[in-house]
Amino acid sequence: VMALSSCSTRDTSSASGTVIKKGETIGVALPAKTSQNWVLAKAAFEKSIAAAGFKADVQYAAATNTVPDQQNEVSAMVTKGDKVIIVAAQDGSQLGTQVAAAKKAGITVIAWDRNLTGTKNVDYYVAFNNFKVGVLQGNALLAGMKAKKATGPYNIELFAGSPDDANAPIFFNGAMSVLQPKIDDGTLKVASGETKFAQVSTQGWLAQNAQSRMTDLLTKSYSSKTAELDGVLSPNDTLGRAILTAIHAAGKPYPIVTGQDSETASIPLIMNGTQYSTIYKNTQDEAQAAVDLVVTLSK
């Protein structure tokens, strides 16, 4: 986990100049519960914030009307006087007005897991190394296909996360730093021709969107009995399971499918060989890193 500071201050107050005292409230604005790690995040923050001696104000965005709901939640945290607001953005480009209001009120703003874009009103960013996550996924895809079939060429299809998530292109770029050279030299072939982030992204990280696209890809590019799909780059476990569902429904053999988040539902699939891999990122550790930052600022 890395914490990146966007300011040069190193004094004992927060980056905004506001002193953060024990017992004060830390706001945490989480996105909709689209994956297990978001479900786990609330308890992780509440545990770490309480242990550090602060009060927790942890809120989820609603599954419907998600972005406006999160905007309203951040605005409410400003109104309530939360001293720090930790934001895991549903759409990192849509919270500029709210974090500007937070900064004006002297609140320290921490982007968590997903960065906030298009604004200078962010003091810190706490996240895993998301480019490395993509590199690990790309390497896993290659290793899995090679273990199954010693030599290529290999037919693959690519999936990425939601375009409103600042992490999604970083995961994808990390994976493509490994896969693109193999596409260029002919080791990998993408039958659909869809290799750009805009072509392969999955709006909202929704499983049904990934399943629908995988079904379309199989119909258009793999309808022949001899057309074999060797691997699929999936950016997380939720989408990976949806992709596998579409492949099973089409009567095709399971290819190598990657993932991320080590979701409970995917572990049995990895154990029985249906899903090839996942990336484990400890949500408690990531939440703790943000709270440790708040503790440091309070000192």
GROMACS .gro file of C-alpha atoms in nm:
model
  299
    1VAL     CA    1   0.000   0.000   0.000
    2MET     CA    2   0.136   0.341  -0.087
    3ALA     CA    3   0.032   0.687   0.031
    4LEU     CA    4   0.105   0.967  -0.212
    5SER     CA    5   0.097   1.326  -0.085
    6SER     CA    6   0.002   1.612  -0.314
    7CYS     CA    7   0.129   1.877  -0.075
    8SER     CA    8   0.467   1.969   0.066
    9THR     CA    9   0.364   2.041   0.425
   10ARG     CA   10   0.520   1.825   0.694
   11ASP     CA   11   0.397   2.006   1.005
   12THR     CA   12   0.181   1.857   1.281
   13SER     CA   13  -0.149   1.975   1.135
   14SER     CA   14  -0.334   1.831   0.841
   15ALA     CA   15  -0.252   1.934   0.486
   16SER     CA   16  -0.539   2.185   0.503
   17GLY     CA   17  -0.399   2.342   0.819
   18THR     CA   18  -0.675   2.204   1.040
   19VAL     CA   19  -0.566   2.026   1.357
   20ILE     CA   20  -0.729   1.682   1.384
   21LYS     CA   21  -0.803   1.580   1.742
   22LYS     CA   22  -0.882   1.240   1.887
   23GLY     CA   23  -1.253   1.185   1.929
   24GLU     CA   24  -1.343   1.384   1.619
   25THR     CA   25  -1.529   1.234   1.324
   26ILE     CA   26  -1.367   1.082   1.017
   27GLY     CA   27  -1.598   1.054   0.719
   28VAL     CA   28  -1.562   0.769   0.469
   29ALA     CA   29  -1.758   0.789   0.143
   30LEU     CA   30  -1.767   0.449  -0.027
   31PRO     CA   31  -1.911   0.363  -0.371
   32ALA     CA   32  -2.194   0.117  -0.438
   33LYS     CA   33  -2.147  -0.242  -0.323
   34THR     CA   34  -2.051  -0.382  -0.664
   35SER     CA   35  -1.787  -0.623  -0.530
   36GLN     CA   36  -1.700  -0.800  -0.208
   37ASN     CA   37  -1.410  -0.570  -0.124
   38TRP     CA   38  -1.651  -0.275  -0.101
   39VAL     CA   39  -1.873  -0.475   0.131
   40LEU     CA   40  -1.574  -0.549   0.353
   41ALA     CA   41  -1.450  -0.189   0.349
   42LYS     CA   42  -1.714  -0.049   0.587
   43ALA     CA   43  -1.628  -0.286   0.871
   44ALA     CA   44  -1.256  -0.240   0.803
   45PHE     CA   45  -1.279   0.137   0.837
   46GLU     CA   46  -1.507   0.128   1.139
   47LYS     CA   47  -1.266  -0.106   1.317
   48SER     CA   48  -0.953   0.096   1.235
   49ILE     CA   49  -1.107   0.437   1.305
   50ALA     CA   50  -1.245   0.328   1.642
   51ALA     CA   51  -0.914   0.169   1.741
   52ALA     CA   52  -0.736   0.495   1.657
   53GLY     CA   53  -0.964   0.693   1.888
   54PHE     CA   54  -1.185   0.868   1.634
   55LYS     CA   55  -1.553   0.847   1.545
   56ALA     CA   56  -1.648   0.687   1.213
   57ASP     CA   57  -1.903   0.819   0.965
   58VAL     CA   58  -1.899   0.553   0.691
   59GLN     CA   59  -2.151   0.579   0.409
   60TYR     CA   60  -2.221   0.382   0.090
   61ALA     CA   61  -2.353   0.528  -0.232
   62ALA     CA   62  -2.686   0.381  -0.335
   63ALA     CA   63  -2.688   0.119  -0.609
   64THR     CA   64  -2.920   0.343  -0.811
   65ASN     CA   65  -2.855   0.714  -0.868
   66THR     CA   66  -2.507   0.631  -0.744
   67VAL     CA   67  -2.296   0.935  -0.834
   68PRO     CA   68  -2.546   1.199  -0.715
   69ASP     CA   69  -2.596   0.997  -0.398
   70GLN     CA   70  -2.223   0.999  -0.323
   71GLN     CA   71  -2.203   1.371  -0.402
   72ASN     CA   72  -2.479   1.431  -0.147
   73GLU     CA   73  -2.303   1.215   0.111
   74VAL     CA   74  -1.976   1.406   0.080
   75SER     CA   75  -2.166   1.736   0.103
   76ALA     CA   76  -2.342   1.608   0.416
   77MET     CA   77  -2.006   1.517   0.574
   78VAL     CA   78  -1.888   1.873   0.510
   79THR     CA   79  -2.205   2.012   0.669
   80LYS     CA   80  -2.171   1.781   0.971
   81GLY     CA   81  -1.815   1.900   1.028
   82ASP     CA   82  -1.623   1.577   0.971
   83LYS     CA   83  -1.255   1.668   1.011
   84VAL     CA   84  -1.127   1.428   0.747
   85ILE     CA   85  -1.314   1.284   0.450
   86ILE     CA   86  -1.181   0.964   0.293
   87VAL     CA   87  -1.331   0.914  -0.051
   88ALA     CA   88  -1.348   0.590  -0.249
   89ALA     CA   89  -1.509   0.746  -0.553
   90GLN     CA   90  -1.781   0.593  -0.762
   91ASP     CA   91  -1.672   0.832  -1.037
   92GLY     CA   92  -1.352   1.015  -0.953
   93SER     CA   93  -1.420   1.291  -1.202
   94GLN     CA   94  -1.758   1.389  -1.054
   95LEU     CA   95  -1.668   1.504  -0.703
   96GLY     CA   96  -1.476   1.825  -0.776
   97THR     CA   97  -1.742   2.058  -0.636
   98GLN     CA   98  -1.784   1.856  -0.319
   99VAL     CA   99  -1.414   1.825  -0.236
  100ALA     CA  100  -1.365   2.196  -0.314
  101ALA     CA  101  -1.631   2.269  -0.050
  102ALA     CA  102  -1.452   2.035   0.189
  103LYS     CA  103  -1.122   2.214   0.141
  104LYS     CA  104  -1.289   2.552   0.186
  105ALA     CA  105  -1.422   2.425   0.519
  106GLY     CA  106  -1.071   2.322   0.627
  107ILE     CA  107  -1.130   1.949   0.590
  108THR     CA  108  -0.849   1.713   0.491
  109VAL     CA  109  -0.941   1.511   0.181
  110ILE     CA  110  -0.793   1.165   0.123
  111ALA     CA  111  -0.860   0.974  -0.198
  112TRP     CA  112  -0.872   0.604  -0.114
  113ASP     CA  113  -0.828   0.308  -0.351
  114ARG     CA  114  -0.944   0.521  -0.647
  115ASN     CA  115  -0.794   0.860  -0.717
  116LEU     CA  116  -1.000   1.176  -0.762
  117THR     CA  117  -0.936   1.340  -1.099
  118GLY     CA  118  -0.981   1.688  -1.241
  119THR     CA  119  -0.931   1.859  -0.904
  120LYS     CA  120  -0.643   1.992  -0.698
  121ASN     CA  121  -0.842   1.965  -0.376
  122VAL     CA  122  -0.699   1.630  -0.268
  123ASP     CA  123  -0.435   1.616   0.004
  124TYR     CA  124  -0.341   1.249  -0.008
  125TYR     CA  125  -0.401   0.935  -0.210
  126VAL     CA  126  -0.382   0.589  -0.048
  127ALA     CA  127  -0.393   0.283  -0.273
  128PHE     CA  128  -0.230  -0.037  -0.379
  129ASN     CA  129   0.008  -0.028  -0.677
  130ASN     CA  130  -0.264  -0.070  -0.938
  131PHE     CA  131  -0.030  -0.083  -1.240
  132LYS     CA  132   0.149  -0.377  -1.076
  133VAL     CA  133  -0.188  -0.549  -1.026
  134GLY     CA  134  -0.238  -0.533  -1.402
  135VAL     CA  135   0.114  -0.664  -1.465
  136LEU     CA  136   0.044  -0.960  -1.238
  137GLN     CA  137  -0.282  -1.030  -1.423
  138GLY     CA  138  -0.109  -1.019  -1.762
  139ASN     CA  139   0.165  -1.252  -1.646
  140ALA     CA  140  -0.089  -1.491  -1.493
  141LEU     CA  141  -0.282  -1.507  -1.819
  142LEU     CA  142   0.033  -1.596  -2.014
  143ALA     CA  143   0.148  -1.851  -1.754
  144GLY     CA  144  -0.191  -2.021  -1.741
  145MET     CA  145  -0.221  -2.056  -2.117
  146LYS     CA  146   0.135  -2.186  -2.149
  147ALA     CA  147   0.074  -2.445  -1.877
  148LYS     CA  148  -0.234  -2.565  -2.063
  149LYS     CA  149  -0.085  -2.552  -2.413
  150ALA     CA  150   0.293  -2.532  -2.444
  151THR     CA  151   0.309  -2.319  -2.757
  152GLY     CA  152   0.098  -2.048  -2.919
  153PRO     CA  153  -0.046  -1.872  -3.090
  154TYR     CA  154  -0.316  -1.820  -2.827
  155ASN     CA  155  -0.658  -1.668  -2.886
  156ILE     CA  156  -0.752  -1.419  -2.615
  157GLU     CA  157  -1.014  -1.155  -2.540
  158LEU     CA  158  -0.970  -0.852  -2.318
  159PHE     CA  159  -1.196  -0.700  -2.053
  160ALA     CA  160  -1.141  -0.388  -1.843
  161GLY     CA  161  -1.321  -0.217  -1.558
  162SER     CA  162  -1.555   0.079  -1.562
  163PRO     CA  163  -1.450   0.394  -1.750
  164ASP     CA  164  -1.564   0.610  -1.456
  165ASP     CA  165  -1.313   0.435  -1.225
  166ALA     CA  166  -0.969   0.598  -1.236
  167ASN     CA  167  -0.811   0.261  -1.150
  168ALA     CA  168  -0.962   0.073  -1.443
  169PRO     CA  169  -0.728   0.207  -1.715
  170ILE     CA  170  -0.432   0.163  -1.481
  171PHE     CA  171  -0.512  -0.206  -1.431
  172PHE     CA  172  -0.558  -0.241  -1.806
  173ASN     CA  173  -0.238  -0.056  -1.894
  174GLY     CA  174  -0.042  -0.271  -1.653
  175ALA     CA  175  -0.175  -0.588  -1.812
  176MET     CA  176  -0.118  -0.455  -2.164
  177SER     CA  177   0.243  -0.372  -2.084
  178VAL     CA  178   0.281  -0.751  -2.068
  179LEU     CA  179   0.031  -0.856  -2.336
  180GLN     CA  180   0.076  -0.596  -2.610
  181PRO     CA  181   0.429  -0.711  -2.708
  182LYS     CA  182   0.291  -1.065  -2.741
  183ILE     CA  183   0.005  -0.937  -2.957
  184ASP     CA  184   0.255  -0.750  -3.173
  185ASP     CA  185   0.476  -1.056  -3.229
  186GLY     CA  186   0.180  -1.285  -3.306
  187THR     CA  187   0.199  -1.498  -2.991
  188LEU     CA  188  -0.144  -1.366  -2.891
  189LYS     CA  189  -0.437  -1.310  -3.125
  190VAL     CA  190  -0.750  -1.111  -3.037
  191ALA     CA  191  -1.015  -1.244  -3.274
  192SER     CA  192  -1.259  -0.962  -3.201
  193GLY     CA  193  -0.994  -0.700  -3.277
  194GLU     CA  194  -1.100  -0.514  -2.961
  195THR     CA  195  -0.782  -0.411  -2.782
  196LYS     CA  196  -0.842  -0.050  -2.675
  197PHE     CA  197  -0.965   0.041  -2.327
  198ALA     CA  198  -1.272   0.216  -2.467
  199GLN     CA  199  -1.366  -0.102  -2.655
  200VAL     CA  200  -1.320  -0.345  -2.366
  201SER     CA  201  -1.432  -0.144  -2.062
  202THR     CA  202  -1.727  -0.264  -1.852
  203GLN     CA  203  -1.961   0.014  -1.742
  204GLY     CA  204  -2.021   0.015  -1.368
  205TRP     CA  205  -1.812  -0.299  -1.317
  206LEU     CA  206  -2.147  -0.476  -1.360
  207ALA     CA  207  -2.141  -0.854  -1.404
  208GLN     CA  208  -2.434  -0.850  -1.646
  209ASN     CA  209  -2.246  -0.614  -1.879
  210ALA     CA  210  -1.942  -0.842  -1.890
  211GLN     CA  211  -2.158  -1.152  -1.940
  212SER     CA  212  -2.348  -0.990  -2.226
  213ARG     CA  213  -2.030  -0.876  -2.401
  214MET     CA  214  -1.867  -1.220  -2.361
  215THR     CA  215  -2.177  -1.381  -2.513
  216ASP     CA  216  -2.158  -1.144  -2.810
  217LEU     CA  217  -1.786  -1.211  -2.857
  218LEU     CA  218  -1.841  -1.586  -2.859
  219THR     CA  219  -2.123  -1.553  -3.115
  220LYS     CA  220  -1.928  -1.326  -3.346
  221SER     CA  221  -1.576  -1.465  -3.323
  222TYR     CA  222  -1.592  -1.818  -3.178
  223SER     CA  223  -1.907  -1.975  -3.322
  224SER     CA  224  -1.710  -2.234  -3.519
  225LYS     CA  225  -1.644  -2.560  -3.337
  226THR     CA  226  -1.276  -2.521  -3.425
  227ALA     CA  227  -1.252  -2.163  -3.293
  228GLU     CA  228  -1.084  -2.205  -2.956
  229LEU     CA  229  -1.066  -1.931  -2.694
  230ASP     CA  230  -0.752  -1.982  -2.487
  231GLY     CA  231  -0.766  -1.696  -2.241
  232VAL     CA  232  -0.958  -1.396  -2.113
  233LEU     CA  233  -0.812  -1.099  -1.928
  234SER     CA  234  -1.067  -1.021  -1.657
  235PRO     CA  235  -0.991  -0.724  -1.430
  236ASN     CA  236  -1.168  -0.865  -1.123
  237ASP     CA  237  -1.339  -1.174  -0.986
  238THR     CA  238  -1.696  -1.049  -1.026
  239LEU     CA  239  -1.647  -0.998  -1.399
  240GLY     CA  240  -1.443  -1.317  -1.424
  241ARG     CA  241  -1.734  -1.525  -1.293
  242ALA     CA  242  -1.971  -1.350  -1.534
  243ILE     CA  243  -1.738  -1.426  -1.823
  244LEU     CA  244  -1.717  -1.791  -1.719
  245THR     CA  245  -2.097  -1.807  -1.698
  246ALA     CA  246  -2.128  -1.685  -2.056
  247ILE     CA  247  -1.868  -1.936  -2.177
  248HIS     CA  248  -2.043  -2.222  -1.998
  249ALA     CA  249  -2.380  -2.121  -2.145
  250ALA     CA  250  -2.226  -2.125  -2.493
  251GLY     CA  251  -2.104  -2.481  -2.441
  252LYS     CA  252  -1.741  -2.381  -2.480
  253PRO     CA  253  -1.452  -2.522  -2.274
  254TYR     CA  254  -1.327  -2.291  -2.002
  255PRO     CA  255  -1.026  -2.081  -2.103
  256ILE     CA  256  -0.772  -1.930  -1.867
  257VAL     CA  257  -0.951  -1.643  -1.686
  258THR     CA  258  -0.783  -1.396  -1.450
  259GLY     CA  259  -0.934  -1.196  -1.165
  260GLN     CA  260  -0.876  -0.968  -0.869
  261ASP     CA  261  -0.998  -0.920  -0.510
  262SER     CA  262  -0.993  -1.285  -0.394
  263GLU     CA  263  -1.370  -1.289  -0.359
  264THR     CA  264  -1.514  -1.579  -0.160
  265ALA     CA  265  -1.722  -1.700  -0.455
  266SER     CA  266  -1.413  -1.728  -0.677
  267ILE     CA  267  -1.190  -1.927  -0.443
  268PRO     CA  268  -1.368  -2.263  -0.506
  269LEU     CA  269  -1.353  -2.190  -0.879
  270ILE     CA  270  -0.977  -2.145  -0.856
  271MET     CA  271  -0.942  -2.457  -0.646
  272ASN     CA  272  -1.129  -2.668  -0.904
  273GLY     CA  273  -0.953  -2.507  -1.201
  274THR     CA  274  -1.249  -2.315  -1.347
  275GLN     CA  275  -1.098  -1.971  -1.278
  276TYR     CA  276  -0.722  -1.955  -1.312
  277SER     CA  277  -0.607  -1.673  -1.083
  278THR     CA  278  -0.693  -1.379  -0.861
  279ILE     CA  279  -0.504  -1.095  -0.693
  280TYR     CA  280  -0.533  -1.066  -0.315
  281LYS     CA  281  -0.550  -0.711  -0.181
  282ASN     CA  282  -0.617  -0.693   0.192
  283THR     CA  283  -0.899  -0.440   0.243
  284GLN     CA  284  -0.823  -0.411   0.615
  285ASP     CA  285  -0.459  -0.323   0.540
  286GLU     CA  286  -0.562  -0.058   0.288
  287ALA     CA  287  -0.815   0.096   0.529
  288GLN     CA  288  -0.556   0.085   0.807
  289ALA     CA  289  -0.306   0.272   0.590
  290ALA     CA  290  -0.552   0.559   0.546
  291VAL     CA  291  -0.630   0.568   0.919
  292ASP     CA  292  -0.258   0.555   1.003
  293LEU     CA  293  -0.219   0.862   0.784
  294VAL     CA  294  -0.492   1.039   0.983
  295VAL     CA  295  -0.320   0.943   1.310
  296THR     CA  296   0.009   1.086   1.180
  297LEU     CA  297  -0.164   1.410   1.085
  298SER     CA  298  -0.329   1.429   1.428
  299LYS     CA  299   0.014   1.416   1.590
   0.00000   0.00000   0.00000
